[in-house]
Each structure stands twice: as structure tokens, then as C-alpha cells.
Short mmCIF file of C-alpha atoms and ligand atoms in Angstrom, two decimals:
data_model
loop_
_atom_site.label_atom_id
_atom_site.label_comp_id
_atom_site.label_asym_id
_atom_site.label_seq_id
_atom_site.Cartn_x
_atom_site.Cartn_y
_atom_site.Cartn_z
CA UNK M 126 -0.02 -0.04 0.06
CA UNK M 127 0.99 3.64 -0.44
CA UNK M 128 -0.38 6.67 1.24
CA UNK M 129 -0.29 10.22 -0.21
CA UNK M 130 -1.03 13.57 1.26
CA UNK M 131 -1.77 16.94 -0.66
CA UNK M 132 -2.32 20.46 0.48
CA UNK M 133 -2.86 23.54 -1.31
CA UNK M 134 -3.85 27.14 -0.66
CA UNK M 135 -5.16 30.08 -2.99
CA UNK M 136 -5.53 33.80 -1.99
CA UNK M 137 -9.00 34.96 -2.68
CA UNK M 138 -9.46 38.29 -4.29
CA UNK M 139 -12.49 40.16 -5.87
CA UNK M 140 -13.20 38.91 -9.09
CA UNK M 141 -11.73 40.58 -12.18
CA UNK M 142 -12.09 43.26 -13.26
CA UNK M 143 -12.09 44.55 -9.63
CA UNK M 144 -9.33 42.38 -8.53
CA UNK M 145 -7.15 39.46 -9.78
CA UNK M 146 -9.48 36.73 -8.71
CA UNK M 147 -10.66 34.14 -11.27
CA UNK M 148 -13.78 32.17 -11.47
CA UNK M 149 -14.24 30.23 -8.03
CA UNK M 150 -13.90 26.37 -9.20
CA UNK M 151 -13.70 23.54 -6.54
CA UNK M 152 -13.44 20.22 -7.60
CA UNK M 153 -14.44 21.22 -11.11
CA UNK M 154 -17.56 22.76 -9.73
CA UNK M 155 -18.17 26.58 -10.24
CA UNK M 156 -19.47 28.61 -7.25
CA UNK M 157 -21.21 31.87 -7.25
CA UNK M 158 -18.88 33.88 -5.03
CA UNK M 159 -17.73 37.67 -5.02
CA UNK M 160 -14.03 36.51 -4.59
CA UNK M 161 -12.20 33.93 -6.60
CA UNK M 162 -8.51 32.47 -6.52
CA UNK M 163 -5.48 34.31 -7.75
CA UNK M 164 -3.52 31.62 -9.59
CA UNK M 165 -1.65 30.96 -12.77
CA UNK M 166 -4.02 27.94 -13.69
CA UNK M 167 -7.82 27.88 -13.04
CA UNK M 168 -6.83 27.77 -9.24
CA UNK M 169 -9.03 24.88 -8.47
CA UNK M 170 -7.52 24.36 -4.89
CA UNK M 171 -9.14 20.97 -4.28
CA UNK M 172 -7.83 19.27 -7.65
CA UNK M 173 -4.47 20.71 -6.79
CA UNK M 174 -4.59 19.12 -3.29
CA UNK M 175 -5.85 15.89 -4.61
CA UNK M 176 -3.21 15.89 -7.61
CA UNK M 177 -0.28 16.28 -5.07
CA UNK M 178 -1.74 13.59 -2.88
CA UNK M 179 -1.68 11.03 -5.81
CA UNK M 180 1.77 12.30 -7.05
CA UNK M 181 3.14 12.14 -3.51
CA UNK M 182 1.78 8.64 -2.95
CA UNK M 183 3.91 7.33 -5.97
CA UNK M 184 6.82 9.59 -5.32
CA UNK M 185 6.39 11.25 -8.46
CA UNK M 186 7.41 15.00 -8.97
CA UNK M 187 4.76 17.46 -7.31
CA UNK M 188 2.19 19.44 -9.32
CA UNK M 189 4.45 22.62 -9.35
CA UNK M 190 7.13 20.54 -10.96
CA UNK M 191 5.19 19.03 -13.45
CA UNK M 192 3.00 21.99 -14.37
CA UNK M 193 5.32 25.14 -13.77
CA UNK M 194 3.39 28.24 -12.76
CA UNK M 195 5.55 30.21 -15.05
CA UNK M 196 4.67 28.04 -18.24
CA UNK M 197 2.50 29.90 -20.69
CA UNK M 198 0.39 26.77 -21.53
CA UNK M 199 -0.68 26.53 -17.90
CA UNK M 200 -2.09 30.03 -17.83
CA UNK M 201 -5.73 29.70 -16.87
CA UNK M 202 -5.51 25.90 -17.41
CA UNK M 203 -8.33 23.65 -16.36
CA UNK M 204 -6.97 21.64 -13.27
CA UNK M 205 -8.77 18.54 -14.60
CA UNK M 206 -5.58 18.19 -16.79
CA UNK M 207 -3.43 17.85 -13.64
CA UNK M 208 -5.57 15.37 -11.89
CA UNK M 209 -5.77 13.21 -15.26
CA UNK M 210 -1.97 13.22 -15.51
CA UNK M 211 -1.69 12.24 -11.95
CA UNK M 212 -4.25 9.54 -12.22
CA UNK M 213 -2.42 8.33 -15.33
CA UNK M 214 1.00 8.00 -13.66
CA UNK M 215 -0.61 6.13 -10.76
CA UNK M 216 -2.09 3.63 -13.23
CA UNK M 217 1.20 3.58 -15.26
CA UNK M 218 3.15 2.70 -11.78
CA UNK M 219 0.92 -0.20 -11.28
CA UNK M 220 -1.37 1.24 -8.42
CA UNK M 221 -4.89 1.85 -8.00
CA UNK M 222 -6.93 4.29 -5.73
CA UNK M 223 -8.50 2.51 -2.55
CA UNK M 224 -10.13 5.76 -1.20
CA UNK M 225 -9.55 9.47 -0.88
CA UNK M 226 -10.37 11.71 1.94
CA UNK M 227 -10.51 15.58 1.44
CA UNK M 228 -11.31 18.57 3.25
CA UNK M 229 -11.89 22.17 1.86
CA UNK M 230 -11.51 24.99 4.38
CA UNK M 231 -13.18 28.10 3.67
CA UNK M 232 -15.41 30.69 5.35
CA UNK M 233 -17.74 31.01 2.29
CA UNK M 234 -18.93 29.49 0.03
CA UNK M 235 -20.40 26.49 1.83
CA UNK M 236 -19.52 23.11 0.31
CA UNK M 237 -22.80 21.33 1.80
CA UNK M 238 -25.06 21.62 -1.24
CA UNK M 239 -22.43 20.96 -3.84
CA UNK M 240 -20.43 18.09 -2.20
CA UNK M 241 -22.11 15.37 -4.26
CA UNK M 242 -21.58 17.22 -7.43
CA UNK M 243 -18.02 17.79 -6.79
CA UNK M 244 -17.47 14.19 -5.56
CA UNK M 245 -19.31 12.83 -8.79
CA UNK M 246 -17.05 14.97 -11.02
CA UNK M 247 -13.83 13.59 -9.32
CA UNK M 248 -15.14 9.97 -9.46
CA UNK M 249 -15.53 10.65 -13.30
CA UNK M 250 -12.16 11.93 -13.52
CA UNK M 251 -10.35 9.32 -11.61
CA UNK M 252 -12.61 6.37 -12.34
CA UNK M 253 -13.04 5.83 -8.70
CA UNK M 254 -16.32 5.15 -7.29
CA UNK M 255 -17.85 8.15 -5.60
CA UNK M 256 -18.47 6.02 -2.41
CA UNK M 257 -14.62 5.86 -2.09
CA UNK M 258 -14.25 9.61 -2.33
CA UNK M 259 -15.19 11.73 0.74
CA UNK M 260 -15.25 15.36 0.90
CA UNK M 261 -15.80 17.56 3.88
CA UNK M 262 -16.21 21.22 4.17
CA UNK M 263 -14.82 23.33 7.00
CA UNK M 264 -14.70 26.92 8.21
CA UNK M 265 -11.53 28.44 9.80
CA UNK M 266 -13.68 30.04 12.49
CA UNK M 267 -13.21 33.53 11.03
CA UNK M 268 -9.51 33.33 12.02
CA UNK M 269 -6.57 34.33 9.93
CA UNK M 270 -6.65 34.72 6.12
CA UNK M 271 -8.96 31.74 5.50
CA UNK M 272 -11.32 32.71 8.24
CA UNK M 273 -11.39 36.20 6.99
CA UNK M 274 -12.31 35.08 3.23
CA UNK M 275 -8.96 36.05 1.97
CA UNK M 276 -7.82 32.50 1.05
CA UNK M 277 -9.05 28.88 0.53
CA UNK M 278 -7.24 25.75 1.49
CA UNK M 279 -7.79 22.15 0.62
CA UNK M 280 -6.17 18.87 1.94
CA UNK M 281 -6.32 15.42 0.54
CA UNK M 282 -5.36 11.91 1.63
CA UNK M 283 -5.15 8.96 -0.76
CA UNK M 284 -4.50 5.40 -0.17
CA UNK M 285 -3.19 3.06 -3.10
CA UNK M 286 -2.80 -0.57 -3.56
CA UNK M 287 -1.24 -2.57 -6.15
CA UNK M 288 -3.48 -2.87 -9.24
MG1 MG T 523 -2.82 25.50 -6.40
#
């Protein structure tokens, strides 16, 4: 077995043109929110954490090494591409996902109503049953940048077994 951990954070700013915030996309699902991530790619914090967890589990280079944030081809790039590449590497290395447990930390928006949509999307991308992908939403208790709505954070842990 192999275990992998991923963590990511993005600053949240008012959406363009008022600020540098992009559309707020979490796990491939777009949220209506007045702020969005400042990022080179689409800034999908959950996909970035999950991608790094998968890459970490197999000892592959991390997301920043594979998809540098100064590369023009990654500007505004759909993070689905990163997750697909990590999943391909996991398969090619002879592993399969047992389960993933993920947490998104932000004051707003609330994950609750959209959780199943996010899980279904990740399930589709990874080819892992939705029942084996768990998502939690937490606030940061109004403390620090995340709690003040100026940042969003995600954690992911994955377990792999030999395919
Ligand atoms: Mg990121």
C-alpha cells in the first residue's frame, strides 16, 4: 500500500476586473462568489491538493514541478488536466486508488449543497467510485486569512494498493 497527502492554498481576491480573482472552481464545480482564486492555472484548490496527494503517494514530482506556474501553457489551465495526469501516472506505476479523503477549508461559500456534485465529478475523472471519495467542508472559524475570506485551502489524503 501507499499513502499520499496533498495540501494547497490560494489567495481569494475580488473577481476581475475589480481584482485578480478568477472564477471560483472547486473540484471542477463553479461557485457563485464575489471572490475568486489568484492563480496561474484555474486555481482549483481541491484538484491541486488531490493531484499532489496522488503524485506524492507514488513518489512522483509534485504538481508545481510537472506544471510550472511560469509556463504559458498552464495559464488559466483547467486543473482537470493535472488530475488526469496524476491518475495516469498512478495507473502506469501499477497502483490503484482505494479511497481519498478530502477537506476544503473556507469561510464561504459552503460546500454542503455541492458536495455530491464535486465528488461525482472527481469520481468521473479518476474512475474511482464516488463512495470511495469523501469530501468535508470546514470553516476556519473566522480566524486568519482563510477565516477572513481572503484565502481558501484544501487537504487530501489518498490510499493506493497494487492494481
Ligand atoms: Mg494551487
